[in-house]
Amino acid sequence: MLDEKLARLRAHRDNIHRYRRLLATQLSDLERAYIMRRMDEEQSALNSLSENTFPFTLPVPPNAAGRAEHV
């Protein structure tokens, strides 16, 4: 089950990357709007699947950012 979810996550991620590459090309306004809409749909699906697959968050220590700058 986890393998299937990971495969779906990769597919959504790959689709988003493909849409970003397409947006860097010459497109009509209609094509650009369609690709933007599809990319938004893929991002929403990716976010939803991510939240369901990994329903936890890791705490970030309050001074973690400050320490990273000094390293």
CSV table of C-alpha atoms in Angstrom, one decimal:
chain,number,residue,atom,x,y,z
A,1,MET,CA,0.0,0.0,0.0
A,2,LEU,CA,2.8,2.4,0.9
A,3,ASP,CA,4.6,1.6,-2.4
A,4,GLU,CA,1.4,2.5,-4.3
A,5,LYS,CA,1.1,5.8,-2.5
A,6,LEU,CA,4.8,6.6,-3.1
A,7,ALA,CA,4.4,5.8,-6.8
A,8,ARG,CA,1.4,8.2,-7.0
A,9,LEU,CA,3.3,10.9,-5.2
A,10,ARG,CA,6.2,10.5,-7.7
A,11,ALA,CA,3.7,10.6,-10.6
A,12,HIS,CA,2.1,13.9,-9.3
A,13,ARG,CA,5.6,15.4,-8.8
A,14,ASP,CA,6.7,14.4,-12.3
A,15,ASN,CA,3.6,15.9,-13.8
A,16,ILE,CA,4.2,19.1,-12.0
A,17,HIS,CA,7.8,19.2,-13.3
A,18,ARG,CA,6.6,18.5,-16.8
A,19,TYR,CA,4.0,21.3,-16.6
A,20,ARG,CA,6.7,23.8,-15.3
A,21,ARG,CA,8.9,22.9,-18.3
A,22,LEU,CA,6.0,23.4,-20.7
A,23,LEU,CA,5.3,26.8,-19.1
A,24,ALA,CA,8.8,27.9,-20.1
A,25,THR,CA,7.9,27.4,-23.8
A,26,GLN,CA,5.9,29.5,-26.2
A,27,LEU,CA,2.3,28.9,-25.6
A,28,SER,CA,-1.0,30.6,-26.4
A,29,ASP,CA,-3.0,32.1,-23.6
A,30,LEU,CA,-5.5,29.2,-23.8
A,31,GLU,CA,-2.7,26.6,-23.5
A,32,ARG,CA,-1.0,28.5,-20.7
A,33,ALA,CA,-4.3,28.7,-18.7
A,34,TYR,CA,-5.0,25.0,-19.2
A,35,ILE,CA,-1.5,24.0,-18.1
A,36,MET,CA,-1.7,26.3,-15.0
A,37,ARG,CA,-5.0,24.7,-14.1
A,38,ARG,CA,-3.7,21.2,-14.5
A,39,MET,CA,-0.6,22.1,-12.5
A,40,ASP,CA,-2.8,23.5,-9.7
A,41,GLU,CA,-4.8,20.3,-9.7
A,42,GLU,CA,-1.7,18.1,-9.6
A,43,GLN,CA,-0.3,20.2,-6.7
A,44,SER,CA,-3.6,19.9,-4.8
A,45,ALA,CA,-3.6,16.1,-5.3
A,46,LEU,CA,0.1,15.9,-4.3
A,47,ASN,CA,-0.6,17.9,-1.1
A,48,SER,CA,-3.6,15.8,-0.2
A,49,LEU,CA,-1.9,12.5,-0.8
A,50,SER,CA,1.2,13.7,1.2
A,51,GLU,CA,-0.9,14.6,4.2
A,52,ASN,CA,-2.7,11.3,4.1
A,53,THR,CA,0.5,9.3,3.6
A,54,PHE,CA,2.6,11.1,6.1
A,55,PRO,CA,0.1,12.4,8.7
A,56,PHE,CA,2.8,13.6,11.1
A,57,THR,CA,5.1,16.6,11.3
A,58,LEU,CA,8.6,16.9,12.9
A,59,PRO,CA,9.1,19.7,15.3
A,60,VAL,CA,11.7,22.3,14.5
A,61,PRO,CA,13.6,23.6,17.4
A,62,PRO,CA,13.2,27.4,17.9
A,63,ASN,CA,16.9,28.2,17.4
A,64,ALA,CA,17.5,25.7,14.5
A,65,ALA,CA,17.5,28.5,11.8
A,66,GLY,CA,20.0,30.6,13.8
A,67,ARG,CA,22.4,27.7,14.4
A,68,ALA,CA,22.3,26.8,10.7
A,69,GLU,CA,23.6,30.3,9.7
A,70,HIS,CA,26.6,30.0,11.9
A,71,VAL,CA,27.7,26.6,10.6
